[in-house]
Structures are given as C-alpha cells and as structure tokens.
Amino acid sequence: MTAKLIKGTEIREEILKEIEQEVKDIKAKHGKVPGLVTILVGSNPASVSYVTLKIQTAERLGFHEIQDNQPETISEADLLALIEKYNRDESINGILVQLPLPKHIDEKKVINAIDPDKDVDGFHPVNVGRLMIGGSELKFPPCTPAGIQEMIMRAGIETKGAEVVVVGRSNIVGKPIANLMLQKGPGANSTVTIAHTATRDLASHCKRADILIVAAGVPGLVKPEWIKPGACVIDVGVNRVGEKKSEKTGKMVAILRGDVDFDAAKEIAGFITPVPGGVGPMTITMLMKNTLKSLKFKLGIA
Ligand code: GUN
C-alpha cells in the first residue's frame, strides 16, 4: 500500500482563500479588518524568517499588520510596557511575541502580560485553561495543534472513537493536540494516549494508533513496523540532519527529516504528512485564522 499524502502546502492555500474571503466580507459589513502585531526581539535568523513569512501572509490576506522590531538589548520592563500598549490598541486583535527571547527576559512573564483575548498563539495560561475546558470556552487553540486537527479533518479521517497516540508532551504541540482530540465534537472525540520519553514500550503504543501524531524532535524515531496498516501518520518533527547545495540557488540549505522514517512508513500507513511541506505550513495559517477569530469575537460574530 502507498499512503495518501496530506500536504500542508495545499491545505494552507484552501484555508487562506477562505480567510481572505471572510476578511473581505467583514470589511464590507463592519468596516474592520483583523489587526496583528508581530514583536521580534533581536535578529535570530530563524525568527527573522518566521516573522517575515507571518507578515507576508497577513498582508496577502488584507490584515492590518504591524511589525515591531526591538533590539536584543531591550529591557524586560520595556518589553512588558510595549505589550501593554498593544493590549490597549483597539486596531490590534492579535499580539505575537516571537520566541525564543533573549536570556535576560522571562518568557513566562511576557506571555502572561498579553491580553488573553489577543493571545493568538494560545500560550497564555487562560487560553490553556480554555482549551482544557473545551466547547464554547475554547478561543485560541495553539497554532500547530489546530493545524494538525484541520489536516486530519480535511483529509476526511474519522476521529470519533479513534485511537489517537501522541508521541511528545510539549506545551506547544503534544499536550494541546491531545486535548483537542479529546474534546467532544467534529474532528475530535477520540481516545487519546500521550507517550513520552519515560514511556515503556513506545512501539506497542504506536502500533495501536489509528492516528499517530509524532512530535518528539528525534529524527526517524518511529519505525515502519510500529505503524498500524492504514493508519494516519502526522509527523510534526522538523529535524536538521545536515546541509546540501540547493539545485535552484546553489546556496547551502538544511536537510530536514521528520520523526518518522517516511520512505518506509508510507508503504504501510493509509495517510501520511511529508517533511517538509506537511504540518509546517499549517502553523502560520492557523495564526491567521486565530487573528480573524479574535476580531470576530470582538464584533460578536464568532
Ligand atoms: N517560535 C517558534 N514557533 C513559534 C510560535 O508558534 N509562536 C511564537 N510566538 N514563537 C515561535
């Protein structure tokens, strides 16, 4: 069997078109567009490229976008004051502080300073609580887990009663995707197991999974014989395993590998996400969706 590929690049385009249309409709009816501020501290190359992509996507969708670059040396107090300014700014619906932050700044304090109703990353403890409660309490699911759920739904995979095994317990992916899949409702209602570094016999857990979500950050961790034939495999791992010369530009580029042995796994799974081009493109897409949602909550039309 050769698995059907779930391509994030294609699903992203579908969702962005839907958002673009909704932005136009809301603008015509309410005279408002979603406002997103991206705060970047310093010039970490990976952060700069993520933030650039976020701005480009927001602009394409017709959002009001503010790019607020701050020097590496900004004090914690000044950063907190900046966040407070955007908390009060009526034109801003989403505040994103690009992580990681320099060592002299306490990330927790910064996340806690963002108004939970503008926390489109879904990292604030209030939003973590809302996710745990679920249903109408849920406002901003974290972007990567929200993207994973969207991919599973759009691939037409049955989640109700399905055995979902999540490998990895991070606050950004493992814990929130487990919570999302556990909720009642469409695209969820699953029986969820979270496996992690202390799990005994990881293989036996993976073998039970109808939907296997791997976010461990270990290249090739999941072996093909751990996959149940026909299962849906979502590989969240993006591991740099080396460098190669790009055929297009001649420049050195990273060789990326997922947490799943893709070539062998695709012969057993029913559905699988590639790396790159799988889960990756969904994160920024869902950030845009959360920012639109934030405006809709404010307008009372969500
Ligand atoms: N750094 C890497 N990924 C993310 C993300 O999703 N949100 C924020 N704020 N920073 C990040």
PDB file of C-alpha atoms and ligand atoms in Angstrom:
ATOM      1  CA  MET A   1       0.000   0.000   0.000  1.00  0.00           C
ATOM      2  CA  THR A   2       1.173   3.540  -0.667  1.00  0.00           C
ATOM      3  CA  ALA A   3      -0.191   6.144   1.701  1.00  0.00           C
ATOM      4  CA  LYS A   4      -2.110   9.194   0.575  1.00  0.00           C
ATOM      5  CA  LEU A   5      -0.053  12.308   1.259  1.00  0.00           C
ATOM      6  CA  ILE A   6      -1.645  15.001   3.422  1.00  0.00           C
ATOM      7  CA  LYS A   7       0.002  18.105   2.041  1.00  0.00           C
ATOM      8  CA  GLY A   8       0.053  21.145   4.292  1.00  0.00           C
ATOM      9  CA  THR A   9       1.042  23.327   1.359  1.00  0.00           C
ATOM     10  CA  GLU A  10      -2.251  22.530  -0.417  1.00  0.00           C
ATOM     11  CA  ILE A  11      -4.475  22.721   2.674  1.00  0.00           C
ATOM     12  CA  ARG A  12      -2.851  26.062   3.556  1.00  0.00           C
ATOM     13  CA  GLU A  13      -3.982  27.522   0.218  1.00  0.00           C
ATOM     14  CA  GLU A  14      -7.559  26.287   0.761  1.00  0.00           C
ATOM     15  CA  ILE A  15      -7.726  27.858   4.228  1.00  0.00           C
ATOM     16  CA  LEU A  16      -6.028  31.123   3.225  1.00  0.00           C
ATOM     17  CA  LYS A  17      -8.591  31.572   0.427  1.00  0.00           C
ATOM     18  CA  GLU A  18     -11.399  31.067   2.944  1.00  0.00           C
ATOM     19  CA  ILE A  19      -9.848  33.607   5.335  1.00  0.00           C
ATOM     20  CA  GLU A  20      -9.282  36.114   2.518  1.00  0.00           C
ATOM     21  CA  GLN A  21     -12.956  35.947   1.544  1.00  0.00           C
ATOM     22  CA  GLU A  22     -14.105  36.281   5.139  1.00  0.00           C
ATOM     23  CA  VAL A  23     -11.859  39.316   5.658  1.00  0.00           C
ATOM     24  CA  LYS A  24     -13.441  40.966   2.601  1.00  0.00           C
ATOM     25  CA  ASP A  25     -16.969  40.197   3.832  1.00  0.00           C
ATOM     26  CA  ILE A  26     -16.301  41.533   7.340  1.00  0.00           C
ATOM     27  CA  LYS A  27     -14.659  44.651   5.937  1.00  0.00           C
ATOM     28  CA  ALA A  28     -17.693  45.324   3.724  1.00  0.00           C
ATOM     29  CA  LYS A  29     -20.194  44.713   6.525  1.00  0.00           C
ATOM     30  CA  HIS A  30     -18.393  46.046   9.603  1.00  0.00           C
ATOM     31  CA  GLY A  31     -15.643  48.292   8.217  1.00  0.00           C
ATOM     32  CA  LYS A  32     -12.961  46.406  10.165  1.00  0.00           C
ATOM     33  CA  VAL A  33     -10.023  44.129   9.286  1.00  0.00           C
ATOM     34  CA  PRO A  34      -8.060  41.832  11.630  1.00  0.00           C
ATOM     35  CA  GLY A  35      -5.041  43.572  13.195  1.00  0.00           C
ATOM     36  CA  LEU A  36      -1.889  41.618  14.026  1.00  0.00           C
ATOM     37  CA  VAL A  37       1.300  42.877  15.660  1.00  0.00           C
ATOM     38  CA  THR A  38       4.433  40.749  15.476  1.00  0.00           C
ATOM     39  CA  ILE A  39       7.065  41.669  18.045  1.00  0.00           C
ATOM     40  CA  LEU A  40      10.567  40.470  17.217  1.00  0.00           C
ATOM     41  CA  VAL A  41      13.373  40.964  19.737  1.00  0.00           C
ATOM     42  CA  GLY A  42      16.862  40.762  18.231  1.00  0.00           C
ATOM     43  CA  SER A  43      17.737  39.164  14.905  1.00  0.00           C
ATOM     44  CA  ASN A  44      17.900  35.381  15.346  1.00  0.00           C
ATOM     45  CA  PRO A  45      17.902  34.224  11.674  1.00  0.00           C
ATOM     46  CA  ALA A  46      15.214  31.535  12.153  1.00  0.00           C
ATOM     47  CA  SER A  47      12.984  34.027  13.990  1.00  0.00           C
ATOM     48  CA  VAL A  48      13.500  36.680  11.307  1.00  0.00           C
ATOM     49  CA  SER A  49      12.448  34.254   8.585  1.00  0.00           C
ATOM     50  CA  TYR A  50       9.354  33.045  10.521  1.00  0.00           C
ATOM     51  CA  VAL A  51       8.299  36.605  11.242  1.00  0.00           C
ATOM     52  CA  THR A  52       8.826  37.666   7.614  1.00  0.00           C
ATOM     53  CA  LEU A  53       6.557  34.831   6.493  1.00  0.00           C
ATOM     54  CA  LYS A  54       3.925  35.837   9.042  1.00  0.00           C
ATOM     55  CA  ILE A  55       3.942  39.437   7.806  1.00  0.00           C
ATOM     56  CA  GLN A  56       3.761  38.395   4.150  1.00  0.00           C
ATOM     57  CA  THR A  57       0.804  36.115   4.874  1.00  0.00           C
ATOM     58  CA  ALA A  58      -1.032  38.781   6.911  1.00  0.00           C
ATOM     59  CA  GLU A  59      -0.525  41.327   4.145  1.00  0.00           C
ATOM     60  CA  ARG A  60      -1.769  38.930   1.479  1.00  0.00           C
ATOM     61  CA  LEU A  61      -4.962  38.446   3.492  1.00  0.00           C
ATOM     62  CA  GLY A  62      -5.609  42.170   3.822  1.00  0.00           C
ATOM     63  CA  PHE A  63      -4.893  42.320   7.572  1.00  0.00           C
ATOM     64  CA  HIS A  64      -3.714  45.450   9.354  1.00  0.00           C
ATOM     65  CA  GLU A  65      -0.130  44.402  10.162  1.00  0.00           C
ATOM     66  CA  ILE A  66       2.429  45.983  12.451  1.00  0.00           C
ATOM     67  CA  GLN A  67       5.970  44.658  12.528  1.00  0.00           C
ATOM     68  CA  ASP A  68       7.586  45.854  15.740  1.00  0.00           C
ATOM     69  CA  ASN A  69      11.317  45.043  15.794  1.00  0.00           C
ATOM     70  CA  GLN A  70      13.122  45.618  19.072  1.00  0.00           C
ATOM     71  CA  PRO A  71      16.841  45.421  19.821  1.00  0.00           C
ATOM     72  CA  GLU A  72      18.300  42.369  21.581  1.00  0.00           C
ATOM     73  CA  THR A  73      19.098  44.719  24.495  1.00  0.00           C
ATOM     74  CA  ILE A  74      15.515  45.802  25.232  1.00  0.00           C
ATOM     75  CA  SER A  75      14.790  45.502  28.958  1.00  0.00           C
ATOM     76  CA  GLU A  76      12.093  43.196  30.254  1.00  0.00           C
ATOM     77  CA  ALA A  77      10.211  46.206  31.670  1.00  0.00           C
ATOM     78  CA  ASP A  78      10.240  47.978  28.297  1.00  0.00           C
ATOM     79  CA  LEU A  79       9.008  44.859  26.504  1.00  0.00           C
ATOM     80  CA  LEU A  80       6.183  44.452  29.032  1.00  0.00           C
ATOM     81  CA  ALA A  81       5.252  48.132  28.543  1.00  0.00           C
ATOM     82  CA  LEU A  82       5.197  47.607  24.768  1.00  0.00           C
ATOM     83  CA  ILE A  83       2.830  44.657  25.158  1.00  0.00           C
ATOM     84  CA  GLU A  84       0.597  46.764  27.377  1.00  0.00           C
ATOM     85  CA  LYS A  85       0.480  49.403  24.626  1.00  0.00           C
ATOM     86  CA  TYR A  86      -0.791  46.821  22.126  1.00  0.00           C
ATOM     87  CA  ASN A  87      -3.211  45.363  24.704  1.00  0.00           C
ATOM     88  CA  ARG A  88      -4.883  48.793  24.713  1.00  0.00           C
ATOM     89  CA  ASP A  89      -4.676  49.362  20.934  1.00  0.00           C
ATOM     90  CA  GLU A  90      -8.209  48.964  19.503  1.00  0.00           C
ATOM     91  CA  SER A  91      -6.872  48.255  15.984  1.00  0.00           C
ATOM     92  CA  ILE A  92      -4.948  45.177  17.193  1.00  0.00           C
ATOM     93  CA  ASN A  93      -6.691  41.814  17.610  1.00  0.00           C
ATOM     94  CA  GLY A  94      -3.628  39.579  17.848  1.00  0.00           C
ATOM     95  CA  ILE A  95      -0.274  40.027  19.606  1.00  0.00           C
ATOM     96  CA  LEU A  96       2.541  37.659  18.741  1.00  0.00           C
ATOM     97  CA  VAL A  97       5.873  37.830  20.539  1.00  0.00           C
ATOM     98  CA  GLN A  98       8.290  35.680  18.559  1.00  0.00           C
ATOM     99  CA  LEU A  99      10.036  33.094  20.757  1.00  0.00           C
ATOM    100  CA  PRO A 100      12.700  32.406  21.897  1.00  0.00           C
ATOM    101  CA  LEU A 101      13.501  35.645  23.727  1.00  0.00           C
ATOM    102  CA  PRO A 102      16.970  36.723  24.915  1.00  0.00           C
ATOM    103  CA  LYS A 103      18.074  35.144  28.204  1.00  0.00           C
ATOM    104  CA  HIS A 104      17.616  38.315  30.300  1.00  0.00           C
ATOM    105  CA  ILE A 105      13.870  38.291  29.583  1.00  0.00           C
ATOM    106  CA  ASP A 106      11.487  35.942  31.392  1.00  0.00           C
ATOM    107  CA  GLU A 107       9.338  34.332  28.679  1.00  0.00           C
ATOM    108  CA  LYS A 108       6.623  33.361  31.148  1.00  0.00           C
ATOM    109  CA  LYS A 109       6.219  36.965  32.315  1.00  0.00           C
ATOM    110  CA  VAL A 110       5.956  38.112  28.703  1.00  0.00           C
ATOM    111  CA  ILE A 111       3.324  35.517  27.756  1.00  0.00           C
ATOM    112  CA  ASN A 112       1.356  36.311  30.909  1.00  0.00           C
ATOM    113  CA  ALA A 113       1.381  40.027  30.036  1.00  0.00           C
ATOM    114  CA  ILE A 114      -0.502  39.519  26.750  1.00  0.00           C
ATOM    115  CA  ASP A 115      -4.249  40.127  26.976  1.00  0.00           C
ATOM    116  CA  PRO A 116      -5.673  36.551  26.760  1.00  0.00           C
ATOM    117  CA  ASP A 117      -8.260  37.859  24.264  1.00  0.00           C
ATOM    118  CA  LYS A 118      -5.399  38.907  21.932  1.00  0.00           C
ATOM    119  CA  ASP A 119      -3.207  35.865  22.583  1.00  0.00           C
ATOM    120  CA  VAL A 120      -3.487  34.331  19.111  1.00  0.00           C
ATOM    121  CA  ASP A 121      -0.632  31.901  19.877  1.00  0.00           C
ATOM    122  CA  GLY A 122      -2.830  30.351  22.585  1.00  0.00           C
ATOM    123  CA  PHE A 123       0.102  30.236  25.022  1.00  0.00           C
ATOM    124  CA  HIS A 124      -1.391  32.306  27.910  1.00  0.00           C
ATOM    125  CA  PRO A 125      -2.456  30.166  30.908  1.00  0.00           C
ATOM    126  CA  VAL A 126      -6.029  31.445  30.497  1.00  0.00           C
ATOM    127  CA  ASN A 127      -6.123  30.056  26.962  1.00  0.00           C
ATOM    128  CA  VAL A 128      -4.506  26.801  28.080  1.00  0.00           C
ATOM    129  CA  GLY A 129      -7.360  26.528  30.618  1.00  0.00           C
ATOM    130  CA  ARG A 130      -9.961  27.378  27.983  1.00  0.00           C
ATOM    131  CA  LEU A 131      -8.550  24.617  25.771  1.00  0.00           C
ATOM    132  CA  MET A 132      -8.729  22.126  28.640  1.00  0.00           C
ATOM    133  CA  ILE A 133     -12.395  23.001  29.303  1.00  0.00           C
ATOM    134  CA  GLY A 134     -13.154  22.934  25.577  1.00  0.00           C
ATOM    135  CA  GLY A 135     -16.507  23.538  23.870  1.00  0.00           C
ATOM    136  CA  SER A 136     -17.538  27.174  23.701  1.00  0.00           C
ATOM    137  CA  GLU A 137     -14.790  28.099  26.213  1.00  0.00           C
ATOM    138  CA  LEU A 138     -12.076  27.411  23.625  1.00  0.00           C
ATOM    139  CA  LYS A 139     -10.923  30.641  21.988  1.00  0.00           C
ATOM    140  CA  PHE A 140      -7.429  30.272  20.541  1.00  0.00           C
ATOM    141  CA  PRO A 141      -6.102  26.742  20.095  1.00  0.00           C
ATOM    142  CA  PRO A 142      -2.289  26.850  19.709  1.00  0.00           C
ATOM    143  CA  CYS A 143      -1.478  27.112  16.006  1.00  0.00           C
ATOM    144  CA  THR A 144       0.423  23.874  15.278  1.00  0.00           C
ATOM    145  CA  PRO A 145      -2.108  21.608  17.049  1.00  0.00           C
ATOM    146  CA  ALA A 146      -5.001  23.498  15.422  1.00  0.00           C
ATOM    147  CA  GLY A 147      -3.303  22.937  12.058  1.00  0.00           C
ATOM    148  CA  ILE A 148      -2.898  19.216  12.729  1.00  0.00           C
ATOM    149  CA  GLN A 149      -6.577  18.856  13.590  1.00  0.00           C
ATOM    150  CA  GLU A 150      -7.557  20.790  10.467  1.00  0.00           C
ATOM    151  CA  MET A 151      -5.391  18.488   8.289  1.00  0.00           C
ATOM    152  CA  ILE A 152      -6.958  15.370   9.793  1.00  0.00           C
ATOM    153  CA  MET A 153     -10.459  16.746   9.226  1.00  0.00           C
ATOM    154  CA  ARG A 154      -9.832  17.923   5.683  1.00  0.00           C
ATOM    155  CA  ALA A 155      -8.311  14.538   4.775  1.00  0.00           C
ATOM    156  CA  GLY A 156     -11.696  13.049   5.760  1.00  0.00           C
ATOM    157  CA  ILE A 157     -10.310  10.850   8.539  1.00  0.00           C
ATOM    158  CA  GLU A 158     -12.761   9.501  11.125  1.00  0.00           C
ATOM    159  CA  THR A 159     -11.724  10.732  14.561  1.00  0.00           C
ATOM    160  CA  LYS A 160     -14.776   9.738  16.623  1.00  0.00           C
ATOM    161  CA  GLY A 161     -13.745   6.777  18.787  1.00  0.00           C
ATOM    162  CA  ALA A 162     -10.373   6.561  17.004  1.00  0.00           C
ATOM    163  CA  GLU A 163      -7.255   5.557  18.937  1.00  0.00           C
ATOM    164  CA  VAL A 164      -5.017   8.633  18.827  1.00  0.00           C
ATOM    165  CA  VAL A 165      -1.476   8.230  20.095  1.00  0.00           C
ATOM    166  CA  VAL A 166       0.576  11.399  20.586  1.00  0.00           C
ATOM    167  CA  VAL A 167       4.335  10.964  20.971  1.00  0.00           C
ATOM    168  CA  GLY A 168       5.684  14.025  22.802  1.00  0.00           C
ATOM    169  CA  ARG A 169       4.320  16.092  25.698  1.00  0.00           C
ATOM    170  CA  SER A 170       5.441  19.648  24.923  1.00  0.00           C
ATOM    171  CA  ASN A 171       3.234  22.591  25.859  1.00  0.00           C
ATOM    172  CA  ILE A 172       3.261  23.783  22.235  1.00  0.00           C
ATOM    173  CA  VAL A 173       2.291  20.534  20.458  1.00  0.00           C
ATOM    174  CA  GLY A 174       1.909  17.306  22.477  1.00  0.00           C
ATOM    175  CA  LYS A 175      -0.300  18.429  25.359  1.00  0.00           C
ATOM    176  CA  PRO A 176      -2.571  20.743  23.331  1.00  0.00           C
ATOM    177  CA  ILE A 177      -3.149  18.331  20.410  1.00  0.00           C
ATOM    178  CA  ALA A 178      -4.041  15.605  22.915  1.00  0.00           C
ATOM    179  CA  ASN A 179      -6.566  17.978  24.488  1.00  0.00           C
ATOM    180  CA  LEU A 180      -8.054  18.971  21.141  1.00  0.00           C
ATOM    181  CA  MET A 181      -8.528  15.366  20.020  1.00  0.00           C
ATOM    182  CA  LEU A 182     -10.114  14.512  23.358  1.00  0.00           C
ATOM    183  CA  GLN A 183     -12.908  17.102  23.149  1.00  0.00           C
ATOM    184  CA  LYS A 184     -16.427  16.197  22.064  1.00  0.00           C
ATOM    185  CA  GLY A 185     -17.311  17.381  18.587  1.00  0.00           C
ATOM    186  CA  PRO A 186     -16.199  17.130  14.965  1.00  0.00           C
ATOM    187  CA  GLY A 187     -12.568  16.340  14.240  1.00  0.00           C
ATOM    188  CA  ALA A 188     -12.132  15.006  17.779  1.00  0.00           C
ATOM    189  CA  ASN A 189     -13.986  12.687  20.197  1.00  0.00           C
ATOM    190  CA  SER A 190     -11.007  10.304  20.133  1.00  0.00           C
ATOM    191  CA  THR A 191      -9.442   8.022  22.729  1.00  0.00           C
ATOM    192  CA  VAL A 192      -6.101   9.674  23.411  1.00  0.00           C
ATOM    193  CA  THR A 193      -2.792   8.371  24.739  1.00  0.00           C
ATOM    194  CA  ILE A 194       0.202  10.644  25.336  1.00  0.00           C
ATOM    195  CA  ALA A 195       3.537   8.829  25.126  1.00  0.00           C
ATOM    196  CA  HIS A 196       6.833  10.466  26.085  1.00  0.00           C
ATOM    197  CA  THR A 197      10.479   9.848  26.925  1.00  0.00           C
ATOM    198  CA  ALA A 198       9.608   7.775  30.005  1.00  0.00           C
ATOM    199  CA  THR A 199       7.017   5.611  28.220  1.00  0.00           C
ATOM    200  CA  ARG A 200       7.752   1.893  28.445  1.00  0.00           C
ATOM    201  CA  ASP A 201       7.496   0.042  25.125  1.00  0.00           C
ATOM    202  CA  LEU A 202       6.723   3.006  22.861  1.00  0.00           C
ATOM    203  CA  ALA A 203       6.329   0.635  19.901  1.00  0.00           C
ATOM    204  CA  SER A 204       3.335  -1.158  21.442  1.00  0.00           C
ATOM    205  CA  HIS A 205       1.517   2.164  21.924  1.00  0.00           C
ATOM    206  CA  CYS A 206       2.240   3.339  18.386  1.00  0.00           C
ATOM    207  CA  LYS A 207       1.032   0.021  16.942  1.00  0.00           C
ATOM    208  CA  ARG A 208      -2.453   0.624  18.403  1.00  0.00           C
ATOM    209  CA  ALA A 209      -2.841   4.050  16.829  1.00  0.00           C
ATOM    210  CA  ASP A 210      -5.444   4.765  14.161  1.00  0.00           C
ATOM    211  CA  ILE A 211      -3.995   8.286  14.195  1.00  0.00           C
ATOM    212  CA  LEU A 212      -0.349   8.604  15.215  1.00  0.00           C
ATOM    213  CA  ILE A 213       0.896  12.131  15.929  1.00  0.00           C
ATOM    214  CA  VAL A 214       4.644  12.356  16.459  1.00  0.00           C
ATOM    215  CA  ALA A 215       6.198  15.493  17.935  1.00  0.00           C
ATOM    216  CA  ALA A 216       9.305  14.194  19.670  1.00  0.00           C
ATOM    217  CA  GLY A 217      12.092  16.031  17.852  1.00  0.00           C
ATOM    218  CA  VAL A 218      14.022  12.805  17.249  1.00  0.00           C
ATOM    219  CA  PRO A 219      14.771  12.097  13.570  1.00  0.00           C
ATOM    220  CA  GLY A 220      13.441   8.744  12.386  1.00  0.00           C
ATOM    221  CA  LEU A 221      12.222   7.773  15.891  1.00  0.00           C
ATOM    222  CA  VAL A 222       9.111   5.960  14.626  1.00  0.00           C
ATOM    223  CA  LYS A 223       9.933   2.784  12.725  1.00  0.00           C
ATOM    224  CA  PRO A 224       7.706   1.437   9.949  1.00  0.00           C
ATOM    225  CA  GLU A 225       6.900  -1.713  11.915  1.00  0.00           C
ATOM    226  CA  TRP A 226       5.362   0.466  14.659  1.00  0.00           C
ATOM    227  CA  ILE A 227       2.654   1.693  12.289  1.00  0.00           C
ATOM    228  CA  LYS A 228      -0.726   0.013  12.070  1.00  0.00           C
ATOM    229  CA  PRO A 229      -1.522  -0.724   8.407  1.00  0.00           C
ATOM    230  CA  GLY A 230      -3.798   2.016   7.032  1.00  0.00           C
ATOM    231  CA  ALA A 231      -3.181   4.402   9.965  1.00  0.00           C
ATOM    232  CA  CYS A 232      -2.955   8.174   9.613  1.00  0.00           C
ATOM    233  CA  VAL A 233       0.559   9.372  10.495  1.00  0.00           C
ATOM    234  CA  ILE A 234       1.140  13.038  11.332  1.00  0.00           C
ATOM    235  CA  ASP A 235       4.835  13.881  11.567  1.00  0.00           C
ATOM    236  CA  VAL A 236       5.460  17.153  13.395  1.00  0.00           C
ATOM    237  CA  GLY A 237       9.241  16.710  13.570  1.00  0.00           C
ATOM    238  CA  VAL A 238      11.436  19.106  11.615  1.00  0.00           C
ATOM    239  CA  ASN A 239      14.994  17.991  12.328  1.00  0.00           C
ATOM    240  CA  ARG A 240      18.061  19.444  10.637  1.00  0.00           C
ATOM    241  CA  VAL A 241      20.195  16.428   9.815  1.00  0.00           C
ATOM    242  CA  GLY A 242      22.739  18.114   7.560  1.00  0.00           C
ATOM    243  CA  GLU A 243      23.198  20.564   4.695  1.00  0.00           C
ATOM    244  CA  LYS A 244      23.072  20.301   0.930  1.00  0.00           C
ATOM    245  CA  LYS A 245      23.555  22.605  -2.023  1.00  0.00           C
ATOM    246  CA  SER A 246      20.242  23.890  -3.360  1.00  0.00           C
ATOM    247  CA  GLU A 247      19.773  22.984  -7.048  1.00  0.00           C
ATOM    248  CA  LYS A 248      17.855  26.245  -7.568  1.00  0.00           C
ATOM    249  CA  THR A 249      20.099  28.803  -5.855  1.00  0.00           C
ATOM    250  CA  GLY A 250      23.391  26.955  -5.379  1.00  0.00           C
ATOM    251  CA  LYS A 251      23.336  28.033  -1.709  1.00  0.00           C
ATOM    252  CA  MET A 252      23.703  25.626   1.195  1.00  0.00           C
ATOM    253  CA  VAL A 253      20.314  24.665   2.661  1.00  0.00           C
ATOM    254  CA  ALA A 254      19.321  22.447   5.594  1.00  0.00           C
ATOM    255  CA  ILE A 255      18.369  18.822   5.015  1.00  0.00           C
ATOM    256  CA  LEU A 256      15.184  18.293   7.010  1.00  0.00           C
ATOM    257  CA  ARG A 257      13.984  14.987   8.321  1.00  0.00           C
ATOM    258  CA  GLY A 258      10.858  14.130  10.309  1.00  0.00           C
ATOM    259  CA  ASP A 259      10.409  11.971  13.408  1.00  0.00           C
ATOM    260  CA  VAL A 260       9.072   9.159  11.213  1.00  0.00           C
ATOM    261  CA  ASP A 261      11.039   7.017   8.760  1.00  0.00           C
ATOM    262  CA  PHE A 262       8.965   8.422   5.871  1.00  0.00           C
ATOM    263  CA  ASP A 263      10.053   6.263   2.926  1.00  0.00           C
ATOM    264  CA  ALA A 264       9.276   3.014   4.696  1.00  0.00           C
ATOM    265  CA  ALA A 265       6.250   4.341   6.642  1.00  0.00           C
ATOM    266  CA  LYS A 266       4.435   5.480   3.504  1.00  0.00           C
ATOM    267  CA  GLU A 267       4.222   1.859   2.349  1.00  0.00           C
ATOM    268  CA  ILE A 268       2.255   0.915   5.481  1.00  0.00           C
ATOM    269  CA  ALA A 269       0.250   3.996   6.521  1.00  0.00           C
ATOM    270  CA  GLY A 270      -3.046   4.973   4.869  1.00  0.00           C
ATOM    271  CA  PHE A 271      -2.279   8.694   5.182  1.00  0.00           C
ATOM    272  CA  ILE A 272       0.977  10.456   5.981  1.00  0.00           C
ATOM    273  CA  THR A 273       2.306  14.017   6.150  1.00  0.00           C
ATOM    274  CA  PRO A 274       5.620  14.743   4.377  1.00  0.00           C
ATOM    275  CA  VAL A 275       8.538  16.696   5.913  1.00  0.00           C
ATOM    276  CA  PRO A 276       8.900  19.419   4.761  1.00  0.00           C
ATOM    277  CA  GLY A 277       5.533  20.525   3.318  1.00  0.00           C
ATOM    278  CA  GLY A 278       3.335  18.726   5.857  1.00  0.00           C
ATOM    279  CA  VAL A 279       2.475  20.216   9.238  1.00  0.00           C
ATOM    280  CA  GLY A 280       4.929  23.143   8.901  1.00  0.00           C
ATOM    281  CA  PRO A 281       2.885  25.365   6.563  1.00  0.00           C
ATOM    282  CA  MET A 282      -0.187  24.975   8.774  1.00  0.00           C
ATOM    283  CA  THR A 283       1.163  26.889  11.796  1.00  0.00           C
ATOM    284  CA  ILE A 284       1.184  30.359  10.247  1.00  0.00           C
ATOM    285  CA  THR A 285      -2.129  29.617   8.530  1.00  0.00           C
ATOM    286  CA  MET A 286      -3.782  28.907  11.872  1.00  0.00           C
ATOM    287  CA  LEU A 287      -2.208  32.032  13.370  1.00  0.00           C
ATOM    288  CA  MET A 288      -4.085  33.991  10.710  1.00  0.00           C
ATOM    289  CA  LYS A 289      -7.269  32.076  11.493  1.00  0.00           C
ATOM    290  CA  ASN A 290      -6.912  32.853  15.208  1.00  0.00           C
ATOM    291  CA  THR A 291      -6.373  36.558  14.466  1.00  0.00           C
ATOM    292  CA  LEU A 292      -9.523  36.628  12.321  1.00  0.00           C
ATOM    293  CA  LYS A 293     -11.355  34.760  15.096  1.00  0.00           C
ATOM    294  CA  SER A 294     -10.218  37.376  17.614  1.00  0.00           C
ATOM    295  CA  LEU A 295     -11.803  40.141  15.533  1.00  0.00           C
ATOM    296  CA  LYS A 296     -14.972  38.055  15.143  1.00  0.00           C
ATOM    297  CA  PHE A 297     -15.170  37.574  18.926  1.00  0.00           C
ATOM    298  CA  LYS A 298     -14.831  41.329  19.355  1.00  0.00           C
ATOM    299  CA  LEU A 299     -17.566  42.023  16.803  1.00  0.00           C
ATOM    300  CA  GLY A 300     -19.804  39.361  18.399  1.00  0.00           C
ATOM    301  CA  ILE A 301     -19.992  37.318  15.171  1.00  0.00           C
ATOM    302  CA  ALA A 302     -17.804  34.306  16.099  1.00  0.00           C
TER     303      ALA A 302
HETATM  304  N1  GUN B   1       8.791  30.476  17.743  1.00  0.00           N
HETATM  305  C1  GUN B   1       8.702  29.310  17.054  1.00  0.00           C
HETATM  306  N2  GUN B   1       7.405  28.991  16.845  1.00  0.00           N
HETATM  307  C2  GUN B   1       6.655  29.945  17.422  1.00  0.00           C
HETATM  308  C3  GUN B   1       5.260  30.160  17.527  1.00  0.00           C
HETATM  309  O1  GUN B   1       4.417  29.389  17.063  1.00  0.00           O
HETATM  310  N3  GUN B   1       4.894  31.297  18.188  1.00  0.00           N
HETATM  311  C4  GUN B   1       5.791  32.154  18.736  1.00  0.00           C
HETATM  312  N4  GUN B   1       5.311  33.226  19.382  1.00  0.00           N
HETATM  313  N5  GUN B   1       7.099  31.986  18.656  1.00  0.00           N
HETATM  314  C5  GUN B   1       7.532  30.881  17.996  1.00  0.00           C
END
